[in-house]
Short mmCIF file of C-alpha atoms in Angstrom, two decimals:
data_model
loop_
_atom_site.label_atom_id
_atom_site.label_comp_id
_atom_site.label_asym_id
_atom_site.label_seq_id
_atom_site.Cartn_x
_atom_site.Cartn_y
_atom_site.Cartn_z
CA MET A 1338 90.97 97.92 84.00
CA ILE A 1339 91.76 100.78 86.33
CA SER A 1340 94.88 100.79 88.46
CA LEU A 1341 95.20 102.21 91.96
CA ILE A 1342 97.97 104.51 90.74
CA LYS A 1343 95.73 105.96 88.03
CA LEU A 1344 92.84 106.34 90.47
CA ASP A 1345 95.04 108.11 93.04
CA ALA A 1346 96.32 110.50 90.36
CA ALA A 1347 92.78 111.27 89.18
CA PHE A 1348 91.60 111.86 92.74
CA GLY A 1349 94.54 114.17 93.41
CA LYS A 1350 93.94 116.18 90.26
CA THR A 1351 90.24 116.55 91.10
CA LEU A 1352 90.93 117.48 94.72
CA ARG A 1353 93.43 120.15 93.72
CA LYS A 1354 91.08 121.57 91.06
CA ARG A 1355 88.20 121.80 93.54
CA ARG A 1356 90.41 123.26 96.29
CA LEU A 1357 91.75 125.97 93.99
CA ALA A 1358 88.26 126.75 92.68
CA LYS A 1359 87.26 127.51 96.27
CA LEU A 1360 90.44 129.62 96.70
CA LEU A 1361 91.57 127.44 99.59
CA THR A 1362 95.14 126.71 100.59
CA GLN A 1363 96.12 123.18 101.49
CA GLU A 1364 96.40 124.36 105.09
CA VAL A 1365 92.85 125.70 105.19
CA LEU A 1366 91.41 122.58 103.55
CA ALA A 1367 93.37 120.41 105.96
CA THR A 1368 92.01 122.33 108.93
CA GLU A 1369 88.43 122.16 107.62
CA ALA A 1370 88.71 118.41 106.99
CA ASN A 1371 90.66 117.73 110.20
CA LEU A 1372 93.60 116.32 108.24
CA SER A 1373 97.24 117.35 107.98
CA ARG A 1374 98.49 119.68 105.26
CA ALA A 1375 101.12 117.08 104.34
CA TYR A 1376 98.38 114.49 103.80
CA ILE A 1377 96.45 116.89 101.54
CA SER A 1378 99.65 117.43 99.57
CA ASP A 1379 100.24 113.67 99.29
CA LEU A 1380 96.68 113.17 98.07
CA GLU A 1381 96.99 115.90 95.46
CA ILE A 1382 100.16 114.43 93.98
CA GLY A 1383 98.69 110.92 93.98
CA LYS A 1384 101.10 109.62 96.62
CA LYS A 1385 98.33 108.46 99.00
CA ASP A 1386 94.96 106.88 98.41
CA PRO A 1387 92.10 108.19 100.55
CA SER A 1388 89.73 106.07 102.58
CA LEU A 1389 86.01 106.47 102.01
CA PHE A 1390 85.83 108.37 105.30
CA THR A 1391 88.50 110.78 104.05
CA VAL A 1392 86.61 111.34 100.80
CA PHE A 1393 83.52 112.25 102.84
CA LYS A 1394 85.53 114.61 105.08
CA LEU A 1395 87.10 116.34 102.09
CA ALA A 1396 83.77 116.66 100.28
CA GLU A 1397 82.21 118.20 103.37
CA ALA A 1398 85.11 120.65 103.74
CA LEU A 1399 84.71 121.60 100.06
CA LYS A 1400 80.93 121.90 100.52
CA LEU A 1401 80.27 119.16 97.97
CA LYS A 1402 78.41 115.91 97.97
CA PRO A 1403 80.85 113.00 98.10
CA SER A 1404 79.20 111.66 94.94
CA THR A 1405 80.07 114.88 93.11
CA LEU A 1406 83.73 114.46 94.00
CA ILE A 1407 83.71 110.78 93.03
CA ASP A 1408 81.89 111.48 89.73
CA GLU A 1409 84.52 114.06 88.82
CA VAL A 1410 87.28 111.57 89.59
CA GLU A 1411 85.56 108.99 87.40
CA ASN A 1412 85.28 111.49 84.54
CA THR A 1413 89.00 112.32 84.87
CA ILE A 1414 90.09 108.71 84.39
#
């Protein structure tokens, strides 16, 4: 059974990997997704868990389908 802590960590790892692959800073991603840089940081370290709306906003900012982001998270777990 998956835990929220493990899921948050996997999401953070995936988000950071995708952000760095696009050569984006946390600040730029935050601006593109209309979120704060601190929130992006918290997501990447697994401190916060994103809402579905946030996942969609981040995927759009990264020019990905939300399902691509979610599939990568699932494969990380």
